[in-house]
Tab-separated table of C-alpha atoms in Angstrom:
chain	number	residue	atom	x	y	z
R	1	MET	CA	56.473	162.617	124.612
R	2	ASN	CA	58.772	165.520	125.397
R	3	ASN	CA	57.607	165.615	129.025
R	4	GLN	CA	58.362	161.929	129.500
R	5	SER	CA	61.841	162.205	128.174
R	6	LYS	CA	62.620	165.096	130.400
R	7	GLY	CA	61.402	163.120	133.458
R	8	VAL	CA	63.834	160.311	132.745
R	9	GLN	CA	66.770	162.618	132.386
R	10	ASN	CA	65.878	164.307	135.663
R	11	SER	CA	65.755	160.905	137.502
R	12	GLY	CA	69.098	159.932	136.215
R	13	ALA	CA	70.720	163.212	137.246
R	14	ASN	CA	69.321	162.659	140.741
R	15	ILE	CA	71.572	159.535	141.517
R	16	ASP	CA	74.361	160.486	143.961
R	17	VAL	CA	77.456	158.298	143.268
R	18	LYS	CA	79.224	159.538	146.303
R	19	ASP	CA	76.438	158.561	148.578
R	20	TYR	CA	76.230	155.183	146.900
R	21	LEU	CA	79.914	154.508	147.465
R	22	PHE	CA	79.596	155.412	151.175
R	23	LYS	CA	76.749	153.036	151.554
R	24	VAL	CA	78.818	150.199	150.065
R	25	LEU	CA	81.850	150.966	152.160
R	26	ALA	CA	79.633	150.787	155.258
R	27	TYR	CA	79.852	146.891	154.791
R	28	TRP	CA	83.700	146.843	154.854
R	29	LYS	CA	83.701	144.593	157.971
R	30	LEU	CA	81.710	141.991	156.107
R	31	PHE	CA	83.995	142.146	153.106
R	32	LEU	CA	87.063	141.854	155.315
R	33	VAL	CA	85.716	138.774	157.179
R	34	THR	CA	84.718	137.152	153.915
R	35	ILE	CA	88.198	137.690	152.442
R	36	ILE	CA	89.897	136.386	155.594
R	37	ILE	CA	87.607	133.341	155.682
R	38	GLY	CA	88.309	132.738	151.977
R	39	LEU	CA	92.134	132.886	152.485
R	40	ILE	CA	91.953	130.599	155.392
R	41	VAL	CA	89.929	127.998	153.455
R	42	ALA	CA	92.219	128.310	150.419
R	43	LYS	CA	95.318	127.737	152.574
R	44	PHE	CA	93.720	124.833	154.288
R	45	MET	CA	92.590	123.232	151.071
R	46	ASN	CA	96.059	123.764	149.505
R	47	GLY	CA	97.623	122.089	152.475
R	48	TYR	CA	95.070	119.334	152.839
R	49	LEU	CA	94.569	118.252	149.274
R	50	GLN	CA	97.250	116.051	147.958
R	51	LYS	CA	99.263	117.395	145.052
R	52	THR	CA	98.990	115.438	141.891
R	53	PHE	CA	101.786	115.470	139.137
R	54	SER	CA	101.701	114.484	135.601
R	55	LEU	CA	104.742	113.407	133.592
R	56	GLU	CA	105.078	112.685	129.931
R	57	THR	CA	107.655	111.109	127.618
R	58	VAL	CA	107.762	110.554	123.902
R	59	ILE	CA	109.019	107.483	122.104
R	60	SER	CA	109.638	106.794	118.430
R	61	VAL	CA	108.509	103.447	117.067
R	62	LYS	CA	110.573	102.151	114.182
R	63	GLU	CA	108.535	100.548	111.482
R	64	GLU	CA	109.784	97.105	110.671
R	65	ASN	CA	107.337	96.444	107.815
R	66	ASN	CA	107.652	97.250	104.126
R	67	PRO	CA	106.798	100.933	103.788
R	68	LEU	CA	104.576	100.103	100.841
R	69	PHE	CA	102.258	98.351	103.259
R	70	SER	CA	102.309	100.675	106.244
R	71	THR	CA	100.994	104.099	107.500
R	72	GLY	CA	99.929	106.390	104.671
R	73	THR	CA	100.977	104.405	101.617
R	74	ASN	CA	99.459	101.019	102.349
R	75	ILE	CA	97.212	99.297	99.975
R	76	ALA	CA	94.141	99.863	102.140
R	77	PHE	CA	94.595	103.690	101.731
R	78	ASN	CA	94.593	104.607	105.444
R	79	TRP	CA	95.619	108.081	104.536
R	80	GLY	CA	98.059	108.465	107.297
R	81	GLY	CA	96.294	106.431	109.980
R	82	SER	CA	98.056	104.557	112.740
R	83	SER	CA	100.030	101.565	111.518
R	84	ASP	CA	99.756	98.086	112.931
R	85	GLU	CA	103.181	98.531	114.628
R	86	LEU	CA	102.010	101.571	116.508
R	87	GLU	CA	98.864	99.854	117.566
R	88	THR	CA	100.818	96.741	118.687
R	89	VAL	CA	103.101	98.906	120.937
R	90	LYS	CA	100.103	100.722	122.440
R	91	VAL	CA	98.503	97.394	123.362
R	92	ILE	CA	101.833	96.077	124.850
R	93	LEU	CA	102.370	99.203	127.005
R	94	GLN	CA	98.840	99.004	128.449
R	95	SER	CA	98.970	95.158	128.969
R	96	ARG	CA	99.161	93.571	132.303
R	97	SER	CA	102.121	91.353	131.366
R	98	HIS	CA	104.201	94.453	130.450
R	99	ASN	CA	103.337	96.270	133.656
R	100	GLU	CA	104.178	93.182	135.748
R	101	ILE	CA	107.636	93.136	134.450
R	102	VAL	CA	108.077	96.912	135.188
R	103	VAL	CA	106.707	96.469	138.676
R	104	LYS	CA	109.078	93.612	139.371
R	105	ARG	CA	112.070	95.453	137.954
R	106	LEU	CA	111.403	98.447	140.148
R	107	ASN	CA	110.149	96.583	143.205
R	108	PHE	CA	107.138	98.895	143.334
R	109	TYR	CA	105.420	96.591	145.782
R	110	ILE	CA	107.789	97.986	148.438
R	111	GLN	CA	106.231	101.240	149.597
R	112	TYR	CA	108.018	103.996	151.537
R	113	PHE	CA	106.074	106.452	153.759
R	114	GLN	CA	106.627	109.300	156.256
R	115	ASP	CA	104.274	111.150	158.502
R	116	GLY	CA	103.011	114.414	157.037
R	117	LYS	CA	100.707	117.167	158.392
R	118	PHE	CA	97.482	115.430	157.285
R	119	ARG	CA	98.496	111.941	155.948
R	120	LEU	CA	101.289	109.491	155.302
R	121	GLU	CA	103.385	110.925	152.446
R	122	ASP	CA	104.719	108.760	149.669
R	123	LYS	CA	108.551	109.007	150.014
R	124	TYR	CA	109.586	106.657	147.258
R	125	GLY	CA	112.938	107.936	145.928
R	126	TYR	CA	113.468	110.415	148.775
R	127	THR	CA	114.460	108.069	151.677
R	128	PRO	CA	118.050	107.662	152.841
R	129	PHE	CA	117.782	103.936	152.457
R	130	ILE	CA	116.238	101.228	150.284
R	131	VAL	CA	114.975	97.721	151.124
R	132	ASN	CA	116.734	94.756	149.535
R	133	LEU	CA	113.952	92.166	149.683
R	134	ASN	CA	114.526	88.324	149.604
R	135	THR	CA	111.630	87.471	147.320
R	136	THR	CA	112.000	83.746	147.901
R	137	LYS	CA	110.884	84.217	151.483
R	138	PRO	CA	107.367	85.302	152.745
R	139	GLN	CA	106.864	88.886	153.579
R	140	LEU	CA	104.274	90.542	155.877
R	141	LEU	CA	101.506	91.801	153.705
R	142	ASN	CA	99.956	95.354	153.887
R	143	LYS	CA	101.340	96.072	157.336
R	144	LEU	CA	103.100	99.312	158.175
R	145	ILE	CA	106.527	98.633	159.536
R	146	ASN	CA	108.058	101.526	161.534
R	147	ILE	CA	111.782	102.264	161.019
R	148	GLU	CA	113.271	104.703	163.511
R	149	PHE	CA	116.914	105.641	163.161
R	150	THR	CA	118.702	105.525	166.471
R	151	SER	CA	122.181	106.446	165.273
R	152	ASP	CA	124.191	106.702	161.961
R	153	THR	CA	124.447	102.904	161.612
R	154	THR	CA	121.474	101.492	163.735
R	155	PHE	CA	117.737	101.601	163.558
R	156	LYS	CA	114.712	100.260	165.447
R	157	LEU	CA	112.152	98.238	163.610
R	158	SER	CA	108.680	97.790	165.035
R	159	PHE	CA	105.108	96.953	163.997
R	160	ASP	CA	101.817	95.633	165.418
R	161	PHE	CA	100.355	92.229	164.619
R	162	ASN	CA	96.619	91.718	163.970
R	163	GLU	CA	94.541	91.349	167.054
R	164	SER	CA	92.996	88.248	165.587
R	165	GLY	CA	96.365	86.508	165.576
R	166	ASN	CA	96.247	85.693	161.812
R	167	ASN	CA	98.620	87.719	159.624
R	168	ALA	CA	98.746	87.623	155.868
R	169	ILE	CA	102.182	86.878	154.252
R	170	ILE	CA	103.018	86.911	150.575
R	171	ASN	CA	105.685	85.238	148.542
R	172	TYR	CA	106.562	87.471	145.595
R	173	ASP	CA	108.345	84.837	143.620
R	174	THR	CA	105.210	82.608	143.431
R	175	ASN	CA	102.680	85.469	144.018
R	176	THR	CA	100.943	83.374	146.679
R	177	ILE	CA	99.246	84.663	149.893
R	178	SER	CA	99.050	82.591	153.027
R	179	SER	CA	98.286	83.065	156.657
R	180	LEU	CA	100.750	83.119	159.583
R	181	PRO	CA	99.487	82.890	163.236
R	182	SER	CA	101.159	84.956	165.941
R	183	SER	CA	100.794	84.960	169.718
R	184	GLU	CA	102.305	88.423	170.125
R	185	LEU	CA	100.675	91.757	169.568
R	186	ASN	CA	103.714	93.688	168.494
R	187	TYR	CA	107.295	93.378	167.357
R	188	SER	CA	110.236	95.637	168.147
R	189	LYS	CA	113.959	95.012	167.668
R	190	ASP	CA	117.143	96.942	166.982
R	191	TYR	CA	119.260	96.201	163.895
R	192	LYS	CA	122.389	97.423	162.205
R	193	VAL	CA	122.538	98.730	158.591
R	194	GLY	CA	123.264	95.904	156.301
R	195	GLU	CA	122.263	93.221	158.816
R	196	LEU	CA	119.915	90.500	157.510
R	197	ILE	CA	116.571	90.812	159.129
R	198	GLU	CA	115.349	87.278	159.079
R	199	THR	CA	112.055	86.279	160.777
R	200	PRO	CA	109.063	84.000	159.862
R	201	PHE	CA	107.176	87.005	158.499
R	202	PHE	CA	109.781	88.894	156.434
R	203	SER	CA	113.376	88.682	155.223
R	204	PHE	CA	115.273	91.707	153.980
R	205	THR	CA	118.177	94.065	154.507
R	206	ILE	CA	118.472	97.841	154.750
R	207	LYS	CA	120.874	99.504	152.408
R	208	GLN	CA	121.989	102.993	153.372
R	209	LEU	CA	122.021	105.671	150.636
R	210	ALA	CA	122.539	108.797	152.675
R	211	PRO	CA	123.448	109.710	156.338
R	212	PHE	CA	120.784	108.855	158.901
R	213	ASN	CA	119.348	111.513	161.232
R	214	ALA	CA	118.850	110.061	164.702
R	215	GLY	CA	115.169	110.213	165.660
R	216	GLU	CA	113.884	110.376	162.103
R	217	GLN	CA	111.068	107.748	161.241
R	218	PHE	CA	109.933	106.124	158.115
R	219	PHE	CA	107.451	103.481	157.347
R	220	ILE	CA	107.617	100.666	154.777
R	221	LYS	CA	104.821	98.403	153.548
R	222	PHE	CA	104.885	95.280	151.388
R	223	ALA	CA	101.836	95.653	149.210
R	224	SER	CA	100.050	93.123	147.130
R	225	PHE	CA	101.681	92.343	143.736
R	226	ASP	CA	98.418	92.212	141.822
R	227	GLY	CA	97.113	95.311	143.427
R	228	THR	CA	100.395	97.276	142.647
R	229	VAL	CA	100.239	96.146	139.063
R	230	GLY	CA	96.591	97.213	138.755
R	231	ALA	CA	97.363	100.564	140.291
R	232	ASN	CA	100.187	101.307	137.847
R	233	LYS	CA	98.415	100.185	134.644
R	234	GLY	CA	97.041	103.644	134.109
R	235	VAL	CA	99.651	104.781	131.627
R	236	SER	CA	98.073	106.896	128.965
R	237	VAL	CA	99.382	106.125	125.499
R	238	SER	CA	98.397	108.287	122.480
R	239	THR	CA	99.822	109.152	119.148
R	240	ILE	CA	101.236	112.622	118.637
R	241	THR	CA	100.251	112.981	115.001
R	242	ASN	CA	98.674	110.679	112.494
R	243	ALA	CA	101.646	110.900	110.141
R	244	ALA	CA	104.533	110.239	112.572
R	245	SER	CA	105.453	106.936	114.240
R	246	MET	CA	105.711	108.611	117.713
R	247	LEU	CA	103.831	107.852	120.889
R	248	ARG	CA	103.277	110.051	123.992
R	249	LEU	CA	103.253	108.249	127.354
R	250	ARG	CA	101.703	110.161	130.279
R	251	LYS	CA	101.223	108.985	133.924
R	252	ASP	CA	99.631	110.853	136.866
R	253	GLY	CA	100.566	110.445	140.569
R	254	VAL	CA	101.508	112.074	143.815
R	255	ASN	CA	105.235	111.215	143.642
R	256	LYS	CA	107.286	112.662	140.838
R	257	LYS	CA	110.217	110.297	141.405
R	258	ARG	CA	107.968	107.276	141.230
R	259	LEU	CA	106.477	108.571	137.923
R	260	GLU	CA	109.829	109.257	136.437
R	261	ASP	CA	111.225	105.769	137.275
R	262	TYR	CA	108.090	104.022	135.989
R	263	LEU	CA	108.031	105.880	132.624
R	264	ASN	CA	111.760	105.312	132.181
R	265	ALA	CA	111.519	101.648	133.071
R	266	THR	CA	108.505	101.015	130.899
R	267	VAL	CA	110.428	102.287	127.812
R	268	LYS	CA	113.401	100.154	128.704
R	269	VAL	CA	111.150	97.041	129.229
R	270	LEU	CA	109.475	97.733	125.863
R	271	ASP	CA	112.795	97.820	124.096
R	272	SER	CA	114.038	94.596	125.766
R	273	VAL	CA	110.713	92.930	125.002
R	274	LYS	CA	110.942	93.992	121.332
R	275	GLN	CA	114.489	92.648	121.165
R	276	VAL	CA	113.478	89.352	122.679
R	277	GLN	CA	110.550	89.078	120.255
R	278	LYS	CA	112.892	89.689	117.311
R	279	ILE	CA	115.297	87.074	118.397
R	280	GLU	CA	112.557	84.487	119.093
R	281	TYR	CA	111.022	85.304	115.763
R	282	ALA	CA	114.306	84.780	113.944
R	283	VAL	CA	115.063	81.544	115.783
R	284	LYS	CA	111.569	80.120	115.104
R	285	THR	CA	111.768	81.231	111.423
R	286	ARG	CA	115.096	79.520	111.077
R	287	ALA	CA	113.794	76.403	112.682
R	288	TYR	CA	110.688	76.414	110.496
R	289	ILE	CA	112.763	76.842	107.348
R	290	ASP	CA	115.133	74.075	108.391
R	291	THR	CA	112.084	71.828	108.949
R	292	LEU	CA	110.737	72.713	105.504
R	293	PHE	CA	114.149	71.958	103.925
R	294	LYS	CA	114.378	68.555	105.651
R	295	ASP	CA	110.876	67.704	104.570
R	296	GLU	CA	111.466	68.800	101.004
R	297	GLU	CA	114.789	66.889	101.050
R	298	GLN	CA	113.056	63.637	102.076
R	299	LYS	CA	110.411	64.158	99.418
R	300	LEU	CA	113.022	64.746	96.697
R	301	ILE	CA	114.956	61.678	97.743
R	302	LYS	CA	111.801	59.591	97.714
R	303	LEU	CA	110.793	61.043	94.355
R	304	GLU	CA	114.203	60.481	92.830
R	305	LYS	CA	114.196	56.835	94.013
R	306	GLU	CA	110.749	56.263	92.643
R	307	LEU	CA	111.693	57.948	89.340
R	308	GLY	CA	114.756	55.773	88.952
R	309	GLU	CA	112.771	52.634	89.664
R	310	TYR	CA	110.143	53.696	87.104
R	311	ARG	CA	112.923	54.508	84.475
R	312	GLU	CA	114.585	51.221	85.109
R	313	LYS	CA	111.284	49.266	84.959
R	314	ASN	CA	110.097	50.882	81.640
R	315	ASN	CA	113.543	51.391	80.021
R	316	ILE	CA	113.077	55.139	79.902
R	317	PHE	CA	116.204	57.329	79.418
R	318	ASP	CA	116.915	60.951	79.243
R	319	LEU	CA	117.827	61.364	75.591
R	320	SER	CA	119.038	64.946	76.125
R	321	THR	CA	121.542	64.069	78.804
R	322	GLN	CA	122.486	60.525	77.804
R	323	GLY	CA	122.622	61.455	74.052
R	324	THR	CA	125.147	64.175	74.817
R	325	GLU	CA	127.318	61.706	76.842
R	326	ILE	CA	127.131	59.113	74.036
R	327	PHE	CA	127.926	61.744	71.376
R	328	GLY	CA	130.992	62.879	73.370
R	329	GLU	CA	132.167	59.335	73.780
R	330	ALA	CA	131.715	58.672	70.012
R	331	ILE	CA	133.794	61.700	69.123
R	332	SER	CA	136.533	60.633	71.551
R	333	ILE	CA	136.575	57.150	70.036
R	334	GLU	CA	136.695	58.598	66.479
R	335	LYS	CA	139.753	60.730	67.462
R	336	GLU	CA	141.533	57.684	68.876
R	337	LYS	CA	140.721	55.758	65.755
R	338	GLN	CA	142.233	58.510	63.515
R	339	GLN	CA	145.343	58.529	65.673
R	340	ILE	CA	145.745	54.768	65.455
R	341	LEU	CA	145.277	54.761	61.684
R	342	SER	CA	147.848	57.613	61.280
R	343	TYR	CA	150.289	55.815	63.415
R	344	ARG	CA	149.766	52.599	61.495
R	345	GLU	CA	150.230	54.396	58.162
R	346	TYR	CA	153.491	55.948	59.540
R	347	LEU	CA	154.868	52.568	60.538
R	348	ASN	CA	154.013	51.062	57.055
R	349	ASN	CA	155.856	53.973	55.401
R	350	LEU	CA	158.860	53.473	57.739
R	351	LYS	CA	158.946	49.737	56.948
R	352	SER	CA	158.841	50.336	53.200
R	353	TYR	CA	161.600	52.933	53.469
R	354	ILE	CA	163.924	50.664	55.439
R	355	LYS	CA	163.384	47.771	52.989
R	356	SER	CA	163.860	49.884	49.923
R	357	ASN	CA	167.046	51.634	50.964
R	358	ASN	CA	170.494	50.298	51.846
R	359	LYS	CA	172.116	53.605	52.652
R	360	TYR	CA	171.095	56.046	55.310
R	361	ASN	CA	172.967	59.332	55.182
R	362	ARG	CA	172.362	63.055	54.607
R	363	ASP	CA	171.296	62.426	51.012
R	364	ASN	CA	168.902	59.753	52.088
R	365	LEU	CA	167.512	60.683	55.490
R	366	VAL	CA	165.404	58.196	57.604
R	367	PRO	CA	161.896	59.457	58.436
R	368	ALA	CA	161.533	61.030	61.862
R	369	THR	CA	160.804	58.726	64.733
R	370	LEU	CA	159.194	61.151	67.038
R	371	GLN	CA	155.757	59.642	66.687
R	372	ILE	CA	156.937	56.098	67.500
R	373	GLU	CA	155.652	55.229	70.849
R	374	ASP	CA	157.540	51.869	71.135
R	375	LEU	CA	161.024	52.756	72.332
R	376	LYS	CA	162.456	49.419	71.013
R	377	ILE	CA	161.706	50.381	67.414
R	378	ALA	CA	163.274	53.858	67.856
R	379	GLU	CA	166.399	52.194	69.269
R	380	LEU	CA	166.697	49.732	66.418
R	381	ILE	CA	166.290	52.473	63.895
R	382	ASN	CA	169.034	54.594	65.476
R	383	ASN	CA	171.315	51.537	65.616
R	384	LEU	CA	170.634	50.844	61.934
R	385	VAL	CA	171.448	54.394	60.921
R	386	THR	CA	174.691	54.214	62.961
R	387	LYS	CA	175.898	50.985	61.468
R	388	SER	CA	174.955	52.130	57.941
R	389	SER	CA	177.075	55.263	58.337
R	390	PHE	CA	180.025	53.221	59.714
R	391	ARG	CA	179.730	50.864	56.754
R	392	GLU	CA	179.795	53.768	54.298
R	393	SER	CA	182.828	55.125	55.923
R	394	LEU	CA	184.666	51.769	55.500
R	395	ARG	CA	183.843	51.467	51.878
R	396	ASN	CA	186.452	53.971	51.024
R	397	LEU	CA	189.101	52.100	52.882
R	398	VAL	CA	188.335	48.367	52.311
R	399	LYS	CA	186.533	46.070	49.938
R	400	ASP	CA	182.912	44.934	50.352
R	401	ASN	CA	184.034	41.494	51.379
R	402	HIS	CA	186.072	42.752	54.308
R	403	PRO	CA	185.027	41.143	57.649
R	404	ARG	CA	184.468	44.407	59.451
R	405	CYS	CA	181.892	45.409	56.874
R	406	TYR	CA	179.860	42.246	57.518
R	407	SER	CA	180.356	42.396	61.277
R	408	ASN	CA	178.726	45.841	61.608
R	409	ILE	CA	175.673	44.993	59.518
């Protein structure tokens, strides 16, 4: 055993590291060529492969429902799961109808290109002009249209027709595709900025956004509306956390400006759609409630009429209501009776007083006439008192048989 271990140690000590390094370095040419080839391939691949960008945005969804029946406190014990509102928004954002609105608002079916090293580059948002399309007129479909600037205010527009003579055109308002025959093989014409370009196969104007460089060329293409919507439906929508009402929107593409505009527009469209839905819901709810009220009103009127006819036919009365009314009337009549009896008693007393007295002075006053409603009686009593006082004043001056005493009585 000792001899074997010594043999292993001797073989390890015999390895010459310096000699090994020289042998490896002898292949430096191969290493250098491999590195150069690798750098060339990497540079070519970086230039050839198209760059892909990814943009994200976060939106907050306001819960409109009762908090007792949403998210983590609902009766189904979702324990913080996604609410119905969040799931509804996710479905809306990924629906075709929503993306159709976004595509129409941004005119994404108008594509802008420019020649690159290896391909046509998407130049949406980076061109010194935009196309104002007349969507009521047909437009040439899926055909590259060359725009070459000839000066600061003019440009040359050209394209090639199909060799078969049939060219597809699309009307974006109705989203219908038809065929337009042509006898020419190409089209080329000079235009001014802002001038209406009106032909049987397109109708639009060029709006300048920045100074033109003479000789610079761009391409525009009117793509299919359905194809554009389908290509832009790939918006990824996911929840950030299970407890928060927040969604993350992510979209991938080769043009950062296009991604930015699309995400911003999709959020704005979502907000406008939600507002319209709320208004429509409120209007429909009000109309439904008004309909219910009218139906119930007609039912109540009919029921009241039938009830009245039944009561009249069977002599049925509401004792609680009618009894109260009759009791009130009886009390009122009783009060009037007491007032009449009291007034009658007063008149009898006044009559007895007048008949039983011949003198009406301070020692023998006439009862008050305030309660007498008949003005004639009050006037006669006052006249009687006046004449009685006058007669008493004459008694001290003349005899009882004096004419003036009799004339005043």
